[in-house]
């Protein structure tokens, strides 16, 4: 079985896929298996979080055992979502406004909320095999993509009522499309996907067809972000950051100033923030051309960042919510 690196945090071995193949003598157990609902955690803010996003003024974070956290005061306090039907690890979340969002994770789970993350419904679950989804992104209320293990790509044009599989072409010079895809993001109606072996793809037709972009990098990209002017940033292993100013046609390697894996990159109000293992935080005011580096004193593995309007950031880690600095 291949070693599978979970999106955004290569060091978190606990989130590695287990049971990708089932014993030939146990098909009835597969048919009967149903993940339990998310647990009501005794200390929810200490649950490993893997992604976070803004839902209007609210912050929504997702993570281990289906735990979803909500904050309405810019990360000072969090509470657990009221109802989450699947207790699988959730790896990614995407909102288009303050009410409508989607989350994805293990067992190919796709969840939908229409009340800002308070309650969630299940749109998809595949218990026949744990082929996890690592990322989800919506450009509007109807169009979204979810990506995951071994070039798994799903698209929807009806808000997730139906999810359609997309068969990717093989990368140039290769026979098969078998790359793990860890990040999904976009700008306007353009989708971007990034993953292992320096993979970046884009789609201009709602995820129906995809084009490979050769970055020149051979390692894994865990995260990415796109700007309205066509700038695209992707980041991943060993602090590698690559930048394109023309929608992915040409790429430049950027000196991030660190050599530890970067797990999340976001931008708001002219500032781009990235976080990674060893507690590193990168900030840029020039769309990723240069970065300033700081480091958390405890050096814990950071997994997600949400820029705040006052220039600060809400941080999430393997150990849960990172307390706001005074």
Coordinates of C-alpha atoms in Angstrom, one line a residue:
X1 CA 0.0 0.0 0.0
X2 CA 1.3 3.4 -0.9
X3 CA 2.2 5.9 1.8
X4 CA -0.6 8.5 1.8
X5 CA 0.2 12.0 3.0
X6 CA -2.9 13.7 4.3
X7 CA -3.6 17.2 2.9
X8 CA -1.7 19.9 4.7
X9 CA 0.0 17.9 7.4
X10 CA 2.5 15.3 6.3
X11 CA 3.6 14.7 9.9
X12 CA 0.1 13.8 11.2
X13 CA 0.4 10.1 10.8
X14 CA -2.8 9.5 12.8
X15 CA -4.8 10.8 9.9
X16 CA -3.3 8.4 7.4
X17 CA -5.8 6.3 5.5
X18 CA -6.3 2.9 7.1
X19 CA -8.2 0.1 5.5
X20 CA -7.9 1.2 1.8
X21 CA -8.5 -2.4 0.9
X22 CA -10.8 -4.8 2.7
X23 CA -10.3 -8.4 3.3
X24 CA -11.9 -10.7 0.7
X25 CA -13.7 -12.6 3.4
X26 CA -15.4 -9.5 4.9
X27 CA -17.7 -7.9 2.3
X28 CA -20.8 -8.1 4.5
X29 CA -19.1 -5.9 7.1
X30 CA -18.4 -3.3 4.5
X31 CA -22.0 -3.2 3.4
X32 CA -23.2 -2.9 7.0
X33 CA -20.6 -0.3 8.2
X34 CA -21.8 3.2 8.8
X35 CA -19.7 5.9 10.5
X36 CA -21.1 7.3 13.7
X37 CA -22.1 10.9 14.0
X38 CA -19.5 13.3 15.1
X39 CA -18.6 12.9 18.8
X40 CA -19.5 15.5 21.3
X41 CA -15.9 16.3 22.4
X42 CA -15.2 17.0 26.1
X43 CA -12.6 19.5 25.0
X44 CA -13.5 20.4 21.4
X45 CA -10.9 23.1 21.1
X46 CA -8.2 20.5 21.7
X47 CA -9.3 18.4 18.8
X48 CA -6.9 18.3 15.8
X49 CA -8.2 20.8 13.2
X50 CA -7.2 20.4 9.5
X51 CA -8.9 23.3 7.8
X52 CA -10.8 26.5 8.5
X53 CA -12.7 29.2 6.5
X54 CA -14.7 32.3 6.9
X55 CA -18.5 32.1 6.8
X56 CA -19.2 35.8 6.7
X57 CA -18.1 37.1 10.1
X58 CA -17.9 33.6 11.5
X59 CA -14.9 31.2 11.5
X60 CA -15.6 27.6 10.8
X61 CA -12.9 24.9 11.4
X62 CA -13.1 21.2 10.7
X63 CA -11.0 18.3 11.9
X64 CA -10.7 14.9 13.6
X65 CA -13.7 12.7 14.4
X66 CA -16.1 15.0 12.6
X67 CA -15.6 17.8 15.1
X68 CA -16.6 21.2 13.6
X69 CA -15.9 24.4 15.6
X70 CA -17.6 27.8 15.2
X71 CA -16.4 31.2 16.4
X72 CA -18.4 34.5 16.2
X73 CA -15.8 36.7 17.8
X74 CA -12.8 36.4 15.5
X75 CA -11.4 33.3 17.2
X76 CA -11.6 34.3 20.9
X77 CA -14.1 31.6 21.7
X78 CA -15.3 28.5 19.9
X79 CA -18.2 26.1 20.3
X80 CA -18.9 22.8 18.6
X81 CA -21.4 22.6 15.8
X82 CA -24.8 21.4 16.9
X83 CA -25.3 18.5 14.4
X84 CA -22.7 16.7 12.2
X85 CA -23.9 13.4 10.8
X86 CA -20.5 11.7 10.1
X87 CA -17.7 11.2 12.6
X88 CA -15.1 10.7 10.0
X89 CA -12.0 13.0 9.9
X90 CA -12.9 16.2 8.0
X91 CA -10.0 17.6 5.9
X92 CA -11.4 20.7 4.2
X93 CA -14.2 23.3 4.3
X94 CA -15.4 25.9 1.8
X95 CA -18.0 28.7 2.2
X96 CA -19.5 31.0 -0.5
X97 CA -21.3 33.3 2.0
X98 CA -22.2 33.4 5.7
X99 CA -24.7 30.6 5.4
X100 CA -23.8 28.1 2.7
X101 CA -20.8 25.8 3.0
X102 CA -19.4 22.3 2.3
X103 CA -16.9 20.1 4.1
X104 CA -15.2 16.9 3.0
X105 CA -13.2 14.1 4.5
X106 CA -12.6 10.4 5.0
X107 CA -15.0 7.8 3.6
X108 CA -15.4 10.2 0.7
X109 CA -17.8 12.2 2.9
X110 CA -19.3 15.5 1.6
X111 CA -21.4 17.5 4.0
X112 CA -23.5 20.6 3.4
X113 CA -24.6 23.4 5.7
X114 CA -27.2 26.2 5.0
X115 CA -27.1 27.8 8.4
X116 CA -23.4 28.9 8.7
X117 CA -22.2 25.6 10.1
X118 CA -24.6 25.1 13.0
X119 CA -26.0 21.9 11.4
X120 CA -24.8 19.7 8.5
X121 CA -26.4 17.2 6.1
X122 CA -24.7 14.4 4.3
X123 CA -24.5 14.7 0.5
X124 CA -22.1 11.8 -0.2
X125 CA -20.5 8.9 1.6
X126 CA -18.7 5.9 0.2
X127 CA -18.2 3.2 2.8
X128 CA -17.2 0.5 0.3
X129 CA -13.7 1.9 0.4
X130 CA -12.1 4.7 2.4
X131 CA -11.0 6.8 -0.5
X132 CA -10.7 10.1 1.3
X133 CA -11.4 13.5 -0.1
X134 CA -8.7 16.1 0.9
X135 CA -10.1 19.4 -0.4
X136 CA -13.3 21.1 -1.5
X137 CA -13.9 24.5 -3.2
X138 CA -17.0 26.2 -4.5
X139 CA -17.0 29.2 -6.8
X140 CA -20.7 29.9 -6.3
X141 CA -23.8 28.3 -4.8
X142 CA -24.0 25.7 -7.6
X143 CA -20.5 24.9 -8.8
X144 CA -17.9 23.1 -6.7
X145 CA -15.2 20.4 -6.9
X146 CA -13.9 18.0 -4.4
X147 CA -10.6 16.1 -4.8
X148 CA -8.7 13.4 -3.1
X149 CA -6.9 10.1 -3.2
X150 CA -5.4 8.8 -6.5
X151 CA -6.6 11.6 -8.7
X152 CA -10.2 11.4 -7.4
X153 CA -12.1 14.5 -8.7
X154 CA -15.8 15.1 -8.2
X155 CA -17.7 18.0 -9.5
X156 CA -21.2 19.4 -9.0
X157 CA -23.3 22.0 -10.8
X158 CA -26.3 21.9 -8.6
X159 CA -24.9 22.7 -5.1
X160 CA -23.9 19.2 -4.4
X161 CA -27.3 17.5 -4.9
X162 CA -25.4 15.4 -7.4
X163 CA -21.6 14.8 -7.5
X164 CA -20.2 13.5 -10.8
X165 CA -16.8 11.8 -11.1
X166 CA -14.3 13.3 -13.5
X167 CA -11.7 11.1 -15.2
X168 CA -8.5 13.1 -15.4
X169 CA -6.2 12.7 -18.3
X170 CA -2.7 11.3 -17.6
X171 CA -0.1 13.9 -16.9
X172 CA 2.2 14.7 -19.9
X173 CA 4.6 11.8 -20.5
X174 CA 2.8 9.4 -18.2
X175 CA 0.3 6.6 -18.7
X176 CA -2.0 7.1 -15.7
X177 CA -3.5 9.8 -13.6
X178 CA -2.7 8.5 -10.1
X179 CA -1.6 11.5 -8.1
X180 CA -3.0 12.4 -4.7
X181 CA -4.7 15.8 -4.9
X182 CA -4.4 17.8 -1.6
X183 CA -5.7 21.4 -2.4
X184 CA -8.6 22.9 -4.2
X185 CA -9.0 26.7 -4.6
X186 CA -10.0 29.2 -7.2
X187 CA -10.6 32.7 -8.4
X188 CA -13.8 33.8 -10.1
X189 CA -15.1 30.8 -12.0
X190 CA -11.6 29.2 -12.4
X191 CA -10.8 26.1 -10.3
X192 CA -7.3 25.1 -9.3
X193 CA -6.1 21.9 -7.8
X194 CA -2.6 21.0 -6.4
X195 CA -1.1 17.8 -5.2
X196 CA 1.9 15.5 -5.2
X197 CA 4.8 15.5 -7.6
X198 CA 4.4 19.2 -8.2
X199 CA 1.0 18.8 -9.7
X200 CA -1.2 21.9 -10.5
X201 CA -4.3 21.7 -12.6
X202 CA -6.9 24.3 -13.7
X203 CA -10.4 24.1 -15.0
X204 CA -12.3 26.9 -16.8
X205 CA -15.6 24.9 -17.3
X206 CA -16.8 24.1 -13.9
X207 CA -14.5 21.1 -13.4
X208 CA -15.5 19.2 -16.5
X209 CA -12.1 19.3 -18.1
X210 CA -8.6 20.0 -16.6
X211 CA -5.3 21.2 -17.8
X212 CA -1.9 20.3 -16.2
X213 CA 0.5 23.1 -15.5
X214 CA 4.2 22.2 -15.2
X215 CA 5.7 23.9 -12.2
X216 CA 9.1 22.2 -12.3
X217 CA 8.8 21.0 -8.7
X218 CA 8.8 17.2 -7.9
X219 CA 7.5 17.3 -4.3
X220 CA 4.0 17.7 -2.9
X221 CA 2.0 20.9 -2.8
X222 CA -0.3 20.9 0.3
X223 CA -2.1 24.2 -0.3
X224 CA -2.7 27.1 -2.7
X225 CA -4.5 30.3 -3.3
X226 CA -5.5 32.4 -6.3
X227 CA -5.9 36.2 -6.8
X228 CA -8.3 38.0 -9.1
X229 CA -5.4 39.3 -11.3
X230 CA -4.4 35.8 -12.3
X231 CA -1.7 35.3 -9.6
X232 CA -1.5 31.8 -8.2
X233 CA 0.5 30.6 -5.2
X234 CA 1.1 27.0 -4.2
X235 CA 3.1 25.8 -1.3
X236 CA 4.1 22.5 0.4
X237 CA 7.0 20.3 1.4
X238 CA 10.2 21.7 2.8
X239 CA 8.9 25.3 2.6
X240 CA 8.6 25.3 -1.2
X241 CA 6.5 28.1 -2.7
X242 CA 5.9 28.5 -6.4
X243 CA 4.2 31.6 -7.9
X244 CA 2.5 32.2 -11.3
X245 CA 1.4 35.6 -12.5
X246 CA -0.4 34.3 -15.5
X247 CA -2.9 31.8 -14.3
X248 CA -0.4 28.9 -14.1
X249 CA 1.3 29.1 -17.5
X250 CA 4.7 30.0 -16.1
X251 CA 6.1 29.5 -12.6
X252 CA 8.8 31.0 -10.4
X253 CA 10.2 29.4 -7.3
X254 CA 9.9 31.8 -4.3
X255 CA 12.3 31.9 -1.4
X256 CA 9.9 31.4 1.6
X257 CA 12.7 31.7 4.1
X258 CA 11.8 28.3 5.7
X259 CA 12.6 24.7 5.1
X260 CA 9.6 23.2 6.9
X261 CA 6.4 22.0 5.2
X262 CA 3.7 24.6 4.6
X263 CA 0.1 23.5 5.2
X264 CA -2.2 26.4 4.6
X265 CA -2.1 29.7 2.7
X266 CA -4.8 32.4 2.6
X267 CA -5.2 36.0 1.8
X268 CA -7.4 38.9 3.0
X269 CA -7.3 42.7 2.6
X270 CA -3.9 42.7 0.8
X271 CA -2.1 40.3 3.1
X272 CA -1.2 36.7 2.4
X273 CA -0.6 34.4 5.3
X274 CA 0.9 30.9 5.3
X275 CA 1.5 28.5 8.2
X276 CA 3.3 25.2 8.6
X277 CA 5.0 22.7 10.8
X278 CA 7.3 23.9 13.5
X279 CA 5.0 26.8 14.2
X280 CA 6.1 28.9 11.2
X281 CA 4.0 31.8 10.0
X282 CA 4.7 33.6 6.7
X283 CA 3.3 36.9 5.7
X284 CA 3.4 38.8 2.4
X285 CA 2.2 42.2 1.3
X286 CA 3.2 41.8 -2.3
X287 CA 1.1 38.8 -3.4
X288 CA 3.7 36.2 -2.5
X289 CA 6.8 37.7 -4.1
X290 CA 8.5 38.0 -0.7
X291 CA 7.7 36.7 2.8
X292 CA 8.4 37.7 6.3
X293 CA 8.8 34.8 8.7
X294 CA 7.9 34.5 12.4
X295 CA 7.7 31.4 14.6
X296 CA 5.4 30.3 17.4
X297 CA 7.4 29.8 20.6
X298 CA 5.9 26.3 21.2
X299 CA 6.7 25.3 17.5
X300 CA 3.6 23.2 17.3
X301 CA 2.5 21.9 13.9
X302 CA 0.1 24.5 12.4
X303 CA -2.5 23.2 10.0
X304 CA -4.7 26.1 9.1
X305 CA -4.9 29.9 9.1
X306 CA -7.7 32.4 8.7
X307 CA -6.6 36.0 8.3
X308 CA -8.5 38.5 10.5
X309 CA -9.6 41.9 9.5
X310 CA -7.4 43.6 12.1
X311 CA -4.2 42.0 10.6
X312 CA -4.0 39.2 13.1
X313 CA -4.8 35.6 12.3
X314 CA -6.8 32.7 13.8
X315 CA -4.5 29.7 13.9
X316 CA -5.2 25.9 14.1
X317 CA -2.9 23.0 14.9
X318 CA -2.5 19.4 15.4
X319 CA -3.3 20.1 19.1
X320 CA -6.5 22.1 18.3
X321 CA -7.2 25.8 18.4
X322 CA -4.1 28.0 19.0
X323 CA -5.1 30.5 21.7
X324 CA -5.3 34.1 20.5
X325 CA -2.3 36.2 21.4
X326 CA -3.1 39.1 23.8

